[in-house]
Coordinates of N, CA, C and O in Angstrom, one line a residue:
X1 N 66.1 116.3 80.0 CA 65.8 115.6 78.9 C 66.5 115.8 77.7 O 67.0 116.9 77.4
X2 N 66.9 114.7 76.9 CA 67.9 115.0 75.9 C 67.2 115.4 74.6 O 66.1 115.4 74.6
X3 N 67.9 115.7 73.6 CA 67.5 116.3 72.5 C 67.1 115.2 71.6 O 67.5 113.9 71.6
X4 N 65.9 115.3 70.8 CA 65.6 114.3 69.9 C 66.3 114.4 68.6 O 66.4 115.5 67.9
X5 N 67.0 113.3 68.2 CA 67.6 113.3 66.9 C 66.8 112.5 65.8 O 66.4 111.3 66.0
X6 N 66.3 113.3 64.7 CA 65.6 112.6 63.7 C 66.5 111.6 62.8 O 67.5 112.2 62.4
X7 N 65.9 110.5 62.6 CA 66.6 109.7 61.7 C 65.8 109.6 60.6 O 64.8 109.5 60.5
X8 N 66.7 109.6 59.4 CA 66.0 109.4 57.9 C 65.5 107.8 57.9 O 66.2 107.0 58.4
X9 N 64.3 107.7 57.7 CA 63.6 106.4 57.7 C 64.4 105.5 56.4 O 64.9 106.1 55.6
X10 N 64.5 104.3 56.6 CA 65.3 103.4 55.7 C 64.4 103.2 54.4 O 63.1 103.3 54.4
X11 N 64.9 103.4 53.2 CA 64.0 103.3 52.1 C 63.5 101.8 52.0 O 63.9 101.0 52.4
X12 N 62.3 102.0 51.2 CA 61.4 100.8 51.1 C 61.9 100.3 49.6 O 61.5 101.1 48.8
X13 N 62.4 99.1 49.4 CA 62.6 98.7 48.1 C 61.2 98.1 47.5 O 60.4 97.5 48.1
X14 N 61.2 98.6 46.1 CA 59.9 98.1 45.4 C 60.2 97.2 44.3 O 59.3 96.7 43.7
X15 N 61.4 97.1 43.9 CA 61.8 96.3 42.9 C 63.3 96.2 42.9 O 64.2 97.1 43.6
X16 N 63.9 95.3 42.2 CA 65.3 94.9 42.1 C 65.7 94.9 40.7 O 64.8 94.4 39.8
X17 N 66.7 95.3 40.2 CA 67.3 95.4 38.7 C 68.8 95.1 38.8 O 69.4 94.9 39.6
X18 N 69.2 94.5 37.7 CA 70.5 94.3 37.4 C 71.0 95.3 36.2 O 70.4 95.4 35.2
X19 N 72.1 95.9 36.6 CA 72.7 96.9 35.5 C 74.0 96.6 35.4 O 74.7 96.2 36.0
X20 N 74.4 96.9 34.0 CA 75.7 96.8 33.4 C 76.3 98.0 33.4 O 75.8 98.9 32.8
X21 N 77.6 98.0 34.0 CA 78.3 99.3 34.0 C 79.8 99.1 33.4 O 80.4 98.3 34.1
X22 N 80.0 99.6 32.2 CA 81.4 99.5 31.8 C 82.4 100.2 32.5 O 82.3 101.2 33.2
X23 N 83.5 99.5 32.7 CA 84.7 99.9 33.4 C 85.7 100.4 32.5 O 85.7 100.0 31.2
X24 N 86.7 101.1 32.9 CA 87.6 101.6 32.3 C 88.6 100.6 31.5 O 89.0 100.9 30.3
X25 N 88.7 99.5 32.0 CA 89.5 98.6 31.4 C 88.8 97.7 30.5 O 89.4 96.6 29.9
X26 N 87.6 98.1 30.1 CA 86.8 97.3 29.1 C 86.0 96.3 29.6 O 85.1 95.8 28.9
X27 N 86.1 95.9 30.9 CA 85.2 94.9 31.4 C 83.9 95.6 31.7 O 83.7 96.6 31.6
X28 N 83.0 94.8 32.2 CA 81.7 95.2 32.7 C 81.4 94.7 34.0 O 81.8 93.6 34.7
X29 N 81.1 95.6 34.8 CA 80.6 95.3 36.3 C 79.2 95.2 36.3 O 78.4 96.2 36.0
X30 N 78.6 94.2 36.8 CA 77.1 94.0 36.8 C 76.7 94.4 38.4 O 77.3 93.8 39.4
X31 N 75.6 95.3 38.4 CA 75.5 95.9 39.7 C 74.0 95.2 40.1 O 73.0 95.7 39.2
X32 N 73.8 94.8 41.4 CA 72.4 94.3 41.6 C 71.8 95.6 42.4 O 72.5 95.9 43.5
X33 N 70.7 96.3 42.0 CA 70.2 97.5 42.6 C 68.8 97.3 43.0 O 68.0 96.8 42.3
X34 N 68.5 97.9 44.2 CA 67.3 97.9 44.7 C 66.7 99.5 44.3 O 67.3 100.6 44.4
X35 N 65.5 99.6 43.7 CA 64.8 100.6 43.3 C 63.7 100.8 44.6 O 63.0 100.1 44.8
X36 N 63.9 102.2 45.2 CA 63.0 102.4 46.5 C 61.9 103.2 46.1 O 61.9 104.1 45.2
X37 N 60.9 103.2 47.0 CA 59.7 103.8 46.8 C 59.9 105.4 47.0 O 59.1 106.1 46.5
X38 N 61.1 105.8 47.6 CA 61.2 107.3 47.5 C 62.2 107.9 46.4 O 62.6 108.9 46.3
X39 N 62.2 107.0 45.3 CA 62.9 107.4 44.1 C 64.5 107.5 44.3 O 65.1 107.9 43.5
X40 N 65.0 106.7 45.2 CA 66.4 106.4 45.3 C 66.7 105.0 45.0 O 65.7 104.2 44.8
X41 N 67.8 104.8 45.0 CA 68.4 103.3 44.7 C 69.6 102.9 45.5 O 70.5 103.9 45.9
X42 N 69.8 101.7 45.6 CA 71.0 101.2 46.4 C 71.7 100.2 45.7 O 70.8 99.2 45.2
X43 N 72.9 100.1 45.7 CA 73.6 98.8 45.2 C 73.8 98.0 46.2 O 74.3 98.2 47.2
X44 N 73.1 96.9 46.1 CA 73.2 95.7 47.0 C 74.2 94.6 46.9 O 74.7 93.9 47.8
X45 N 74.7 94.5 45.5 CA 75.7 93.4 45.3 C 76.3 93.7 43.8 O 75.7 94.6 43.1
X46 N 77.5 93.0 43.6 CA 78.1 93.2 42.3 C 78.6 92.0 41.8 O 78.8 90.9 42.7
X47 N 78.8 91.8 40.6 CA 79.6 90.5 39.9 C 80.1 90.9 38.6 O 79.8 91.8 38.1
X48 N 81.0 90.2 38.4 CA 81.6 90.4 37.0 C 81.3 89.4 36.1 O 81.4 89.9 34.9
X49 N 80.5 88.5 36.3 CA 79.8 87.4 35.2 C 78.3 87.6 35.3 O 77.7 88.0 36.3
X50 N 77.9 88.1 34.0 CA 76.5 88.2 33.8 C 75.6 87.3 34.4 O 74.4 87.7 35.1
X51 N 75.7 85.8 34.3 CA 74.9 84.9 34.8 C 74.8 85.1 36.1 O 73.9 84.7 36.8
X52 N 76.0 85.1 36.9 CA 76.0 85.2 38.4 C 75.3 86.4 38.8 O 74.7 86.3 39.9
X53 N 75.4 87.6 38.0 CA 74.7 88.9 38.3 C 73.2 88.6 38.4 O 72.4 89.0 39.3
X54 N 72.7 88.0 37.3 CA 71.3 87.6 37.3 C 70.9 86.7 38.4 O 69.7 86.8 39.0
X55 N 71.6 85.7 38.6 CA 71.4 84.9 40.0 C 71.3 85.6 41.2 O 70.2 85.5 42.0
X56 N 72.2 86.4 41.4 CA 72.3 87.3 42.7 C 71.2 88.2 42.7 O 70.4 88.4 43.8
X57 N 70.7 88.8 41.5 CA 69.5 89.8 41.6 C 68.4 89.1 41.8 O 67.4 89.4 42.5
X58 N 68.2 87.8 41.3 CA 67.0 87.1 41.7 C 66.9 86.6 43.0 O 65.8 86.6 43.6
X59 N 68.0 86.4 43.7 CA 68.0 86.0 45.2 C 67.6 87.2 46.0 O 67.1 87.0 46.9
X60 N 68.2 88.2 45.6 CA 68.0 89.4 46.4 C 66.5 89.9 46.3 O 65.9 90.2 47.3
X61 N 66.0 89.8 45.0 CA 64.5 90.3 44.8 C 63.6 89.3 45.7 O 62.7 89.7 46.3
X62 N 64.0 88.0 45.5 CA 63.3 87.0 46.4 C 63.3 87.2 47.6 O 62.3 87.2 48.6
X63 N 64.6 87.7 48.2 CA 64.7 87.8 49.7 C 64.0 89.2 50.0 O 63.4 89.2 51.4
X64 N 63.7 90.0 49.2 CA 62.9 91.4 49.6 C 61.5 91.2 49.3 O 60.9 92.1 49.7
X65 N 61.1 90.2 48.6 CA 59.7 89.9 48.3 C 59.2 91.1 47.4 O 58.2 91.5 47.4
X66 N 60.2 91.4 46.4 CA 59.8 92.5 45.3 C 60.1 91.8 43.9 O 60.9 90.8 43.8
X67 N 59.6 92.3 42.8 CA 59.7 91.8 41.6 C 61.1 92.1 40.9 O 61.7 93.0 41.5
X68 N 61.6 91.2 40.2 CA 63.2 91.4 39.5 C 62.6 92.0 38.3 O 62.0 91.4 37.3
X69 N 63.1 93.3 37.9 CA 62.9 93.8 36.5 C 63.6 93.0 35.3 O 64.8 92.8 35.6
X70 N 63.1 92.9 34.4 CA 63.7 92.3 33.1 C 64.9 93.1 32.6 O 65.7 92.5 31.7
X71 N 64.8 94.5 32.8 CA 65.6 95.3 32.1 C 65.9 96.4 32.9 O 65.1 97.0 33.7
X72 N 67.2 97.0 33.3 CA 67.7 98.0 34.0 C 66.8 99.3 33.5 O 66.7 99.3 32.3
X73 N 66.3 100.1 34.4 CA 65.8 101.2 34.4 C 66.8 102.5 34.0 O 66.2 103.6 33.6
X74 N 67.8 102.2 34.0 CA 68.8 103.2 33.9 C 69.3 103.2 32.3 O 69.6 102.1 31.9
X75 N 69.1 104.2 31.5 CA 69.3 104.2 30.2 C 70.7 103.8 29.8 O 71.7 104.1 30.6
X76 N 70.9 102.9 28.9 CA 72.2 102.4 28.4 C 72.7 101.5 29.4 O 73.9 101.2 29.2
X77 N 72.1 101.0 30.3 CA 72.7 100.0 31.3 C 72.1 98.6 31.3 O 72.2 97.9 32.2
X78 N 71.4 98.2 30.1 CA 70.7 96.9 30.1 C 71.7 95.8 30.3 O 72.7 96.0 29.7
X79 N 71.3 95.0 31.1 CA 72.4 93.8 31.4 C 71.9 92.6 30.5 O 70.8 92.5 30.1

């Protein structure tokens, strides 16, 4: 009989947000992030344009069936 290898369960998304992340060159990278039930988060997509970031965030939220937050929960990262 083989050994049982425990796998960490996949996080369950509870919301999606768009965060603005300043870059060293002065530009902004917008990140679409899932906020998970286990208090973790994942970057699911990125965009250089704010409007495109919101569009992608909305599409991801709809696809996951979770709400899109109007403001990033990360301090100082409101998009």
